[in-house]
XYZ file of C-alpha atoms in Angstrom:
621
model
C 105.246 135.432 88.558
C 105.013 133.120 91.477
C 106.913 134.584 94.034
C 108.078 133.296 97.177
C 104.505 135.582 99.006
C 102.331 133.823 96.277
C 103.710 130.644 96.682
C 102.955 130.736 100.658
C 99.273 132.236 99.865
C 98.794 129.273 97.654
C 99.639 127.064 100.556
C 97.388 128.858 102.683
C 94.965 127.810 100.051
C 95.881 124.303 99.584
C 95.837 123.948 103.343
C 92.128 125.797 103.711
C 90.991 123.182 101.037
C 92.606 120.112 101.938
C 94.946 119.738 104.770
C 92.274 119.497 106.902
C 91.150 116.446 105.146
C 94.886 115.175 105.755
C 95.624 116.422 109.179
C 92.333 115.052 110.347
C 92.777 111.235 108.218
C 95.826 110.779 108.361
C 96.688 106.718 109.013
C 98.039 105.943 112.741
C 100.921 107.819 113.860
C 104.258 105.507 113.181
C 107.620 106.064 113.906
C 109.559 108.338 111.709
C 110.823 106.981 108.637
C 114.383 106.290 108.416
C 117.374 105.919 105.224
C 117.842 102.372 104.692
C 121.772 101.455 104.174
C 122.723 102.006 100.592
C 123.929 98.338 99.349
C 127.291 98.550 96.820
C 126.620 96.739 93.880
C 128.112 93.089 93.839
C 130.498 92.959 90.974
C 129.405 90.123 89.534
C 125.896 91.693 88.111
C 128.349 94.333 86.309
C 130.348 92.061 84.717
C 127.078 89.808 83.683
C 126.950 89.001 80.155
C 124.278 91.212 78.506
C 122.597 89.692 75.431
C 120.887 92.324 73.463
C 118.929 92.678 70.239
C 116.678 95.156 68.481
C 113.650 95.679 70.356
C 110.236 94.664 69.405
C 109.192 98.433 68.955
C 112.223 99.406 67.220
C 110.562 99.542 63.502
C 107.699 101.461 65.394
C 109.799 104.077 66.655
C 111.231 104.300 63.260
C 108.277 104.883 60.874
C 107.674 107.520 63.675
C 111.284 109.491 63.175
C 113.095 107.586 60.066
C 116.314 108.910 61.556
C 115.687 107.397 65.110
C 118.963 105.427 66.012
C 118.108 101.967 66.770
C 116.837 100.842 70.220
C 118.121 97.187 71.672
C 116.402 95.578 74.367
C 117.573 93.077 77.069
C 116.477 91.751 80.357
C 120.023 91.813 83.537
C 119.711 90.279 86.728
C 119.471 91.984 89.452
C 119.290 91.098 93.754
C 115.601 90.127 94.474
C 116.809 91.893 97.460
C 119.819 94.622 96.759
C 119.733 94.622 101.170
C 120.621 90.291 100.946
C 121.649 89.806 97.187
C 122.344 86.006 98.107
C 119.280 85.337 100.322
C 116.876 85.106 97.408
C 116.842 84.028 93.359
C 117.645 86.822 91.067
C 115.539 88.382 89.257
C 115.273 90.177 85.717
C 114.765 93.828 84.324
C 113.613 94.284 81.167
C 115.709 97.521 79.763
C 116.078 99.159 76.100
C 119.339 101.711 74.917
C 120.375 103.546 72.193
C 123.315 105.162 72.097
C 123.097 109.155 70.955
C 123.088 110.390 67.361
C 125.570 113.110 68.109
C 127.720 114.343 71.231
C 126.488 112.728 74.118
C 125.260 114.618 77.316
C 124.891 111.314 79.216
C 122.297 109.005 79.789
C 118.557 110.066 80.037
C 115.828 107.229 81.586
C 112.291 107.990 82.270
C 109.325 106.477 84.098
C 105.454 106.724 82.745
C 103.914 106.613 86.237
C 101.908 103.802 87.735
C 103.286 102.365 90.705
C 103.589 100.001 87.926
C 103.616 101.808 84.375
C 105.572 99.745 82.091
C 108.286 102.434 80.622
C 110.535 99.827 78.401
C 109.119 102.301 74.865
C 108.811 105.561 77.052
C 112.224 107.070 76.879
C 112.341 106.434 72.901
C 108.730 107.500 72.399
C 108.910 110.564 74.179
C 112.383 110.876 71.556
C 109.487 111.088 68.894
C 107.934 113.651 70.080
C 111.431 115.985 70.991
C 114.151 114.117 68.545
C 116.822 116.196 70.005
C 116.887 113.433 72.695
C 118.014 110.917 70.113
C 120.906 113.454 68.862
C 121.637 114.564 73.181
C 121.253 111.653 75.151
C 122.347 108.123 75.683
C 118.447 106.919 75.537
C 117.835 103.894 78.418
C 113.865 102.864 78.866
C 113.091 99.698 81.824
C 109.921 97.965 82.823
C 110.016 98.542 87.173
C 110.928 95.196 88.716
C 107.940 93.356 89.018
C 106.081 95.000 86.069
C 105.921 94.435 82.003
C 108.447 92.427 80.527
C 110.640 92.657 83.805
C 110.263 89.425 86.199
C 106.051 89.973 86.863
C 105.044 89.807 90.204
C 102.171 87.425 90.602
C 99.258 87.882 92.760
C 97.873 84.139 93.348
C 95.038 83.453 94.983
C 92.461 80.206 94.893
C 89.269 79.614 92.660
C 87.561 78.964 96.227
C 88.546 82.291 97.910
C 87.361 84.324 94.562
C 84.344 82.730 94.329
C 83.973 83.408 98.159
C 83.846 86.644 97.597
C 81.186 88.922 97.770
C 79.402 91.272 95.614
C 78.111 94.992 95.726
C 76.276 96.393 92.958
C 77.738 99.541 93.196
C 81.022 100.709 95.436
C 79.372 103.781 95.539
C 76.772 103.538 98.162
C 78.535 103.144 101.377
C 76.099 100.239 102.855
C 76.898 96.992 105.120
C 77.292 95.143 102.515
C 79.855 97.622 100.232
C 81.749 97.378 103.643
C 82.121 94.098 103.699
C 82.907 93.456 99.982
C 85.680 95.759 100.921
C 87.372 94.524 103.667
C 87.197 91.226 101.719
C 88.757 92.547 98.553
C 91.105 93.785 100.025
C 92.788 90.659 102.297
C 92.158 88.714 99.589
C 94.778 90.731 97.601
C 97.004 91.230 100.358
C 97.031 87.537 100.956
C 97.255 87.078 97.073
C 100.176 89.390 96.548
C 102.243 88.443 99.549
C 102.077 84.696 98.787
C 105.318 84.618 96.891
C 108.681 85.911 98.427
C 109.186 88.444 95.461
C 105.797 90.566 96.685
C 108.100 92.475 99.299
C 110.552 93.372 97.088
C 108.209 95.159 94.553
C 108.793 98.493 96.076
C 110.587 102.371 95.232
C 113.512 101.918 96.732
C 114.376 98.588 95.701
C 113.292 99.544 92.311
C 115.542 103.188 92.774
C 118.834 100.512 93.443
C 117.817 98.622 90.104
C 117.992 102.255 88.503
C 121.735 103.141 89.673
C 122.807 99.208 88.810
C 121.441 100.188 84.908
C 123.839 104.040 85.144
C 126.616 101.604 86.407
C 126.018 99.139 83.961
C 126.148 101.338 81.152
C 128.836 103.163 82.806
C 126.942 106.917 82.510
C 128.333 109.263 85.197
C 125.464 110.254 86.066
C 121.511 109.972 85.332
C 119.177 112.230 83.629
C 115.601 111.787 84.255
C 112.278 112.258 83.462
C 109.711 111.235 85.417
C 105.496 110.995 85.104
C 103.237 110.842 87.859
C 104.550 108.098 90.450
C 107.690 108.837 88.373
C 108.441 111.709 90.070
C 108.001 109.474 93.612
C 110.947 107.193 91.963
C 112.785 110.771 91.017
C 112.590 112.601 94.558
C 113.941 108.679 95.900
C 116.454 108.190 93.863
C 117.859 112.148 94.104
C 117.629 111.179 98.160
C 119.416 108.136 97.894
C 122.182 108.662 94.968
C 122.565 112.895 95.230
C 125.852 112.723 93.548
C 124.477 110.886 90.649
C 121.567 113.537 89.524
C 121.855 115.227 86.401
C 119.123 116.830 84.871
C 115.521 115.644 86.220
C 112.226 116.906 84.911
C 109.609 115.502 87.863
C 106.012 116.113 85.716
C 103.170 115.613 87.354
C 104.005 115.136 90.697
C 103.140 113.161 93.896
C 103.427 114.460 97.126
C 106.640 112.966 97.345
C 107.780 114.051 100.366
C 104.976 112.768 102.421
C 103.202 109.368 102.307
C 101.938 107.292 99.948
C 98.201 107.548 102.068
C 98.351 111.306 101.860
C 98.616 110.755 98.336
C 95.630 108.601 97.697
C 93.744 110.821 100.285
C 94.061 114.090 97.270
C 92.756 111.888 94.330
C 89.007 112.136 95.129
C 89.465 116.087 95.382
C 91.616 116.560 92.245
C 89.710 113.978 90.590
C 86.161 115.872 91.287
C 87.632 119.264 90.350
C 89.064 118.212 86.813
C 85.978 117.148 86.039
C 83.563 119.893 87.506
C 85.650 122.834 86.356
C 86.817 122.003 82.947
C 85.277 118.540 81.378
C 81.556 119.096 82.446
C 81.801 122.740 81.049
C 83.716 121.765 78.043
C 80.931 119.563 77.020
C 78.101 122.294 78.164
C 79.721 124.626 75.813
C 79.924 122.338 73.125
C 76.237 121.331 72.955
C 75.739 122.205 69.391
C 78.210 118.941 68.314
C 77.168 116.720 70.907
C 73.511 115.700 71.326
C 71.526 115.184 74.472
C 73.876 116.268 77.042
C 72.876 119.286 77.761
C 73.889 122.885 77.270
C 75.089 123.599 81.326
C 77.548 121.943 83.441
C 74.440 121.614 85.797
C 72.344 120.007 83.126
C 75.460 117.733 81.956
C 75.922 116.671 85.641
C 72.109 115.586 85.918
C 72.635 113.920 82.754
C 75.447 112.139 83.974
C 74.056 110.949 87.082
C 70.961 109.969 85.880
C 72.584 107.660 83.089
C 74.812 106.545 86.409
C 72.006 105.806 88.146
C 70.031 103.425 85.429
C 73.015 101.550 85.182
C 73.283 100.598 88.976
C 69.103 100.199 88.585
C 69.764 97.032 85.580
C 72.653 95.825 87.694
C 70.548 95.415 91.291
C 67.724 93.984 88.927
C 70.326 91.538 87.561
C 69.783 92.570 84.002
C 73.431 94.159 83.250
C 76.900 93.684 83.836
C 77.294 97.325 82.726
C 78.191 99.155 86.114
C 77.731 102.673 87.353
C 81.520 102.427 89.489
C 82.930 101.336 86.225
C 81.721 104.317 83.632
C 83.274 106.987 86.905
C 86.567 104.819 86.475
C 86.566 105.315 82.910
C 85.849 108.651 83.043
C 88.597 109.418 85.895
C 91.298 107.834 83.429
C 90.117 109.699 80.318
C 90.868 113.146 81.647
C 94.233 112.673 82.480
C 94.278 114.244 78.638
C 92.954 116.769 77.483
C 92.176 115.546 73.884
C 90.366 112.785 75.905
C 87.993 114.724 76.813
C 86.148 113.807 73.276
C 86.742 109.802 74.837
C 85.567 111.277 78.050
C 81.896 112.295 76.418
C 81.691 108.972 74.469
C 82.080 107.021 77.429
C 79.327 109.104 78.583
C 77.351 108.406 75.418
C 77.673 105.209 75.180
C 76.318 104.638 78.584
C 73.563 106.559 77.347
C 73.212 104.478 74.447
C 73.161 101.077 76.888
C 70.550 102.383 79.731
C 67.893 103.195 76.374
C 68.751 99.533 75.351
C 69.914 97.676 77.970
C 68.212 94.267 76.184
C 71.587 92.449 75.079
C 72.882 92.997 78.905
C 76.015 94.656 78.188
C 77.521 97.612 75.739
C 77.219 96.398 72.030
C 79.077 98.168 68.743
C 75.735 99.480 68.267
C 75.481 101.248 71.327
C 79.066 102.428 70.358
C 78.367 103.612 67.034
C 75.051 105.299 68.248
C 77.323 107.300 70.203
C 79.936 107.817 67.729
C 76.627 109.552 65.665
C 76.423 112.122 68.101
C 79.397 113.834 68.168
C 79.803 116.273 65.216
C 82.641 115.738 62.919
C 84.479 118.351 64.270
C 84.872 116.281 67.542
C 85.391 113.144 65.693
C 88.403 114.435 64.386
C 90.103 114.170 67.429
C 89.364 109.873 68.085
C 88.749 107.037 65.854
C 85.730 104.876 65.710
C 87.712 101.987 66.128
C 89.866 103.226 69.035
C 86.180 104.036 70.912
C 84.966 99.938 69.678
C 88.025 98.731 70.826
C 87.713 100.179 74.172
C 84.187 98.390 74.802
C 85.657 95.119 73.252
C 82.789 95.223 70.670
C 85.410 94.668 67.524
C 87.339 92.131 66.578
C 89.070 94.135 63.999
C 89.082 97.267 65.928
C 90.852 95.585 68.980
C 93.580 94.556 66.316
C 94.262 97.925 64.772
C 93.602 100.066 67.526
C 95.738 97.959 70.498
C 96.633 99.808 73.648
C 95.236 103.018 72.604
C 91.931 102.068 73.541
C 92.554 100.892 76.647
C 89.630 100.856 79.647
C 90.482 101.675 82.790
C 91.578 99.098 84.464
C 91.542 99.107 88.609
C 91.451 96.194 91.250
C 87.924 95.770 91.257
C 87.776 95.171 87.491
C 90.781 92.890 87.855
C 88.432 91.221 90.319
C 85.806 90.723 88.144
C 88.057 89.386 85.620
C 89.590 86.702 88.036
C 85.837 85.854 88.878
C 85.327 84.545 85.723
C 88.685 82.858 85.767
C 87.899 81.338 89.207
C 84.307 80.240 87.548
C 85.453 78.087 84.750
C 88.025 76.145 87.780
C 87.847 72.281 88.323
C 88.488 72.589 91.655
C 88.442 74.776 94.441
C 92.283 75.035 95.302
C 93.076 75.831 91.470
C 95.282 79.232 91.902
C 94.318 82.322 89.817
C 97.317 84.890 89.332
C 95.430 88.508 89.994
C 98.997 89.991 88.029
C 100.677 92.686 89.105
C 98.800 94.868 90.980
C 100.748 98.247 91.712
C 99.350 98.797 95.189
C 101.882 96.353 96.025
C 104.027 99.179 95.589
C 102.298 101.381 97.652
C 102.093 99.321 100.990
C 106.078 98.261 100.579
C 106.883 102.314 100.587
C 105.108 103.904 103.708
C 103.139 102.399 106.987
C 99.277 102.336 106.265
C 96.851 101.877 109.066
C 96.085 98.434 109.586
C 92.272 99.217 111.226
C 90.025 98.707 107.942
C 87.118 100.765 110.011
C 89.466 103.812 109.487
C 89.301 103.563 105.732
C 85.658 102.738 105.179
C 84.707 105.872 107.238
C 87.030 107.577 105.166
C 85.372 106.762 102.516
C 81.784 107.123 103.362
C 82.766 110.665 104.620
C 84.359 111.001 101.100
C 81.949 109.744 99.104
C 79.520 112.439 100.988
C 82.156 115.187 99.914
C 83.269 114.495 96.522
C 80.285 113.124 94.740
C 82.110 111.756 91.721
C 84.596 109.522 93.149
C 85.298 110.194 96.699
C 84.462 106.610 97.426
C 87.573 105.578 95.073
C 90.019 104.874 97.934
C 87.669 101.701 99.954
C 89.770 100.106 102.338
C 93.468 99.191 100.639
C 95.171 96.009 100.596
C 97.641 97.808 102.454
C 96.023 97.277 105.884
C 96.397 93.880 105.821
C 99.831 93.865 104.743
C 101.989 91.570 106.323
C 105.676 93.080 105.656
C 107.424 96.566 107.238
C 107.673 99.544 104.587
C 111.168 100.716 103.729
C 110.319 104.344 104.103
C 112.694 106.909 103.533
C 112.747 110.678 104.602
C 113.662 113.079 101.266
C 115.456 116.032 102.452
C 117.584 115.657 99.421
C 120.766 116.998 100.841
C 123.404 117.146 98.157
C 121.203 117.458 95.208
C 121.863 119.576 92.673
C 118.272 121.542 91.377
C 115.612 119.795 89.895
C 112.515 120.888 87.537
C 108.778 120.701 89.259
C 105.949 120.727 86.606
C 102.665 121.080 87.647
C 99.238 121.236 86.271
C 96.764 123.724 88.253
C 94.054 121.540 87.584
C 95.709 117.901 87.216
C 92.763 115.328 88.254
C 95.351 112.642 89.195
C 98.665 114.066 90.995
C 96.804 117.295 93.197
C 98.617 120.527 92.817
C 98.556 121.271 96.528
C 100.608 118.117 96.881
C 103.124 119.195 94.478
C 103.662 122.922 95.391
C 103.514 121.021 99.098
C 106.904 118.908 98.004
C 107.799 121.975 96.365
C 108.033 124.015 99.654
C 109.853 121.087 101.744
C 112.564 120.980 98.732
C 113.048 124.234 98.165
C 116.549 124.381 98.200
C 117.157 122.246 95.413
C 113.589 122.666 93.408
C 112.297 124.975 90.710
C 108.752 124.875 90.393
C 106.598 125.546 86.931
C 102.845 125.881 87.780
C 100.475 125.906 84.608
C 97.231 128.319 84.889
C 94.238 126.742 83.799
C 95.633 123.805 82.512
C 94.642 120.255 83.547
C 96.340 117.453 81.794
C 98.120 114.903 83.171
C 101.906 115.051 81.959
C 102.951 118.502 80.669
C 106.762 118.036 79.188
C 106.595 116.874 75.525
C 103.823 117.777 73.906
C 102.499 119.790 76.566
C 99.581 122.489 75.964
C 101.754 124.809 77.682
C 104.407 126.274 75.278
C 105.751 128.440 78.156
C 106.213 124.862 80.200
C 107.756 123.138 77.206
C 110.290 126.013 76.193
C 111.150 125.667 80.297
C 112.123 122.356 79.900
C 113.949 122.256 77.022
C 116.041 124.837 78.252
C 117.107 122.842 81.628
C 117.206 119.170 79.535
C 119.491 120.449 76.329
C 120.865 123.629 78.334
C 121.281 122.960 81.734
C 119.609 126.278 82.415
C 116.539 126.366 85.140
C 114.423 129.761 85.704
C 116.129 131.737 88.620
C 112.774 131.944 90.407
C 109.711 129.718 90.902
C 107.379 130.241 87.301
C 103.378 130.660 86.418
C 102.423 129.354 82.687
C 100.046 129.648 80.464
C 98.408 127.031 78.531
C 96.747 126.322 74.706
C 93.043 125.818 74.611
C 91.339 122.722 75.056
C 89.821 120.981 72.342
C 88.218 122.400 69.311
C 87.978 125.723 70.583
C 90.052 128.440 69.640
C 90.332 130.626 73.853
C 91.741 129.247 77.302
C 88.539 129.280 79.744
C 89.727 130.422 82.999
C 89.246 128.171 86.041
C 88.983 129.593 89.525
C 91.795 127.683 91.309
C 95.174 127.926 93.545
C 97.180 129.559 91.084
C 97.121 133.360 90.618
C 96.861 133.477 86.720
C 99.598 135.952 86.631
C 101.397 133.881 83.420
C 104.596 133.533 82.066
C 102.777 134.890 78.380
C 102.472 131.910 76.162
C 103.917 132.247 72.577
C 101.219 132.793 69.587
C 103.047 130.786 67.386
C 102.601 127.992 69.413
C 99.311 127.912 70.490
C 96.691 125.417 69.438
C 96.039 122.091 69.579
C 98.853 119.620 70.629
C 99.230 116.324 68.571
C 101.735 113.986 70.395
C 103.486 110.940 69.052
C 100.989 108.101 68.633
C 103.335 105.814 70.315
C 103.789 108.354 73.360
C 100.155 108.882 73.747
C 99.740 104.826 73.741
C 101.985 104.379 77.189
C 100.665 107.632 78.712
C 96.852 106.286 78.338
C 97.526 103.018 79.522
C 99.167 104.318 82.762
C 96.023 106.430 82.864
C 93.812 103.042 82.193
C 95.750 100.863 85.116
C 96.070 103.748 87.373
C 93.439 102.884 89.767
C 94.987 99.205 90.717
């Protein structure tokens, strides 16, 4: 078990392998964050009118579970500012309820992740996957202010400053001109996101007071939670702010809530680099015999893969491709946030593989996709579609119809660049503005103080890029240090909390498991912790590959019960093979046994594993 010795010597670890990185990074001392006021909610947003009717997804949910109770949907006003309700317009959240199927234990919302993750489906998909939460729990799902069908924030720039911009033909190599495509990127979405009053607003905490106006609005005592990802940042903020109001919260996947939202982004090259050099790039070694020309090592796959990379960023330089060598390591980071992605993971590979043997039409084609598709053996076929894989390259008409946000590609700021480029080059005129959307850093430069000395980040990242091959450059220089408003920090010591449940993946590529056992240890008091050995995925309650994990959970959402010490789990194998490959990593491997009848492969609600992948595909924005 993980007790309190282990749990130090796996600090000790985390801080041999990383702290460093952070003590020695870290942005420009500022002053010590401090609680904002809590605002009381003005009466007259209770006592709003609330016009609902069944949601859009409802018939979804219900071919999914036939005895689903029916979700309703509705968008309430709420402050633009909960600090000033009457200083700016209102604005709208986009929510969804339905009320329990038998004896109520209160009301349970969740969060997908993001900053940004649309979650209006999430609490009634994840329902699909465990329907005791439709017979338990009052079932509430909300878009973040700012964010799906809640009132978008809009990122507006000009045609003239887009096509200003310039170009790099690959992030990657940390040259004059990569610098300087940074540092311009980034103002101009700074300047683009902060152009309308609402851009200061899109932060956690204003978005943890929209959460306690939707428990008063439907009157629940108290709020149940679970939380993904940067859903666990909204989690550990809103336990800080409203103590008396937690009731049972799963935090899955989990930030380093506690500290900043810099010495988050700082872990994700690290994480990132180990997901995929300890479990992907052996996964396909050892499955050579149904997938062709990748080669039978993790040393030969990673010279496979970095040749293909490098082809790609050859045909771009010569201006022959649009096809770029940053955008297959994006798609790649977002795929193995699953584990049955790993199967999308090696296509993406593939098809790359496919384009830089026939790079003629200048960009991927369906048959470069269905090339690829040839060389996986059935067995691994099994676990995508065709049309899911088309879809994601764009190459099908039909397949983009049937396979919708399944397939989505990763999406980060530099793609949403690209995008507005094209925007910006069918414009009449120069001063013609160009809405970049909502980009989720937003949130990320409202919640904590950033440096605002660009030089600091681009040596960050050439150092990184040095240290973590894959995607150490991924950070750049953020929007964030050109940010023109103060953060409203907070500092968690959640006093007054009752416990919570910390679930962690040893080998999670996106939320670093020395940041979450590092929370872990400054929240002790009110924290249970649940490492998984071996086990990489990106969201482990519901349809986790842990059954130890899963069993935990249930126990503390339908029981109330938590484990009376700190846990270590065990975990199913990954795809198509039948034994869990051990992983030399921070946790001990000392497991929590994991139940033969439940070990195998996973299969998660279709409409779960549709939000969870497209948090994973806009994750990088």
């Amino acid at each position: 078990m993980f007790t309190p010795r282990k749990i130090a010597v796996a600090t000790a670890t985390a801080a041999a392998l990383v702290l460093p990185l952070l003590t020695a990074t870290t942005a420009a001392a500022a002053p010590k964050p401090t609680d904002p006021p809590t605002p009381a909610i003005p009466q007259q947003y209770l006592d709003q009118p609330v016009q609902w009717s069944v949601c859009a997804f409802d018939a979804q949910i219900k071919a999914l579970y036939p005895a689903a109770p029916t979700t309703n949907c509705a968008k309430v006003k709420v402050p633009m500012d909960w600090a000033n309700p009457t200083a700016h317009p209102d604005v709208e959240v986009a929510i969804s309820y339905s009320k329990a199927t038998g004896t109520s234990k209160g009301l349970m919302a969740s969060n997908p992740g993001g900053p940004g993750g649309a979650g209006l489906t999430l609490s009634a998909a994840l329902a699909t996957d465990k329907p005791q939460l439709f017979s338990d729990f009052d079932l509430v799902g909300f878009d973040p202010r700012g964010f799906g069908q809640s009132t978008p924030l809009q990122c507006i720039t000009t045609a003239e400053k887009l096509n200003a911009l310039p170009v790099t033909p690959d992030y990657k190599e940390r040259t004059k001109l990569t610098h300087k495509v940074e540092v311009a990127e980034a103002k101009l979405q700074a300047d683009a996101c902060a152009a309308t009053e609402f851009g200061q607003f899109v932060s956690s905490q204003q978005t943890v007071y929209d959460m306690e106006f939707i428990r008063a609005l439907l009157k629940a005592r108290q709020l149940n939670f679970i939380g993904y990802s940067y859903g666990t940042w909204l989690g550990g903020w809103y336990a800080d702010t409203y103590p008396n109001r937690v009731g049972r919260f799963v935090l899955d996947s989990n930030m380093d809530w506690t500290h900043t939202q810099w010495d988050n982004v700082n872990f994700d090259p690290f994480s990132g680099q180990r997901r995929r050099d300890t479990q992907l790039f052996p996964w396909i070694a050892r499955h050579a015999d149904q997938i062709t020309g990748l080669g039978k090592t993790p040393a030969q796959v990673l010279a496979k893969y970095n040749g293909i990379r490098a082809s790609l960023v050859t045909l771009v330089k010569a201006g022959e491709s649009d096809v770029r060598g940053d955008g297959l390591d994006g798609n790649i980071y977002s795929a193995i946030y699953g584990n049955v992605r790993f199967i999308r993971a090696t296509m993406d590979i593939l098809v790359h593989d496919e384009f830089v043997k026939d790079p003629d039409a200048g960009t991927v084609t369906v048959q470069h996709v269905d090339r690829a598709w040839a060389r996986l053996a059935p067995e691994l076929q099994a676990f995508d579609t065709l049309a899911a894989i088309r879809a994601r390259y764009g190459v099908s008409a039909a397949a983009l119809s049937t396979a919708g946000v399944a397939a989505a590609q990763a999406d980060t700021v530099k793609s949403v660049l690209a995008d507005a480029r094209e925007t910006a080059a069918r414009a009449t005129s120069g001063d013609q503005p160009v809405n970049l959307g909502a980009i989720g850093t937003t949130v990320r430069c409202n919640d904590t103080a950033w440096n605002t000395d660009p030089n600091f980040y681009l040596k960050e990242a050439d150092r990184m890029a040095k240290k973590y091959t894959f995607f150490g450059y991924m950070n750049g220089v953020p929007m964030c240090a050109f940010w023109k408003y103060a953060p409203q920090d907070r500092k968690l010591d959640l006093k007054g909390s009752p416990r919570m449940l910390i679930v962690q993946g040893e080998l999670d590529p996106a939320t670093a498991y020395e940041g979450s056992l590092r929370t872990h240890n400054d929240t002790k008091q009110v924290t249970r912790f649940v490492a998984i050995d071996d086990e990489g995925q990106h969201g482990q309650y519901i349809g986790s590959a842990s059954a130890c994990a899963e069993a935990i959970g249930d126990r503390f959402v339908f029981g109330g019960e938590l484990p009376g010490k700190d846990q270590v789990c065990g975990t199913s194998p990954l795809p198509a093979e039948l034994s869990v490959y051990p992983v030399k990593g921070p946790v001990d491997g000392k497991a929590v046994p994991l139940p033969k009848s439940k070990a195998g492969s996973v299969k998660v609600s279709p409409l779960l594993q549709q939000t969870l992948d497209m948090v994973a595909a806009s994750t990088l924005r």
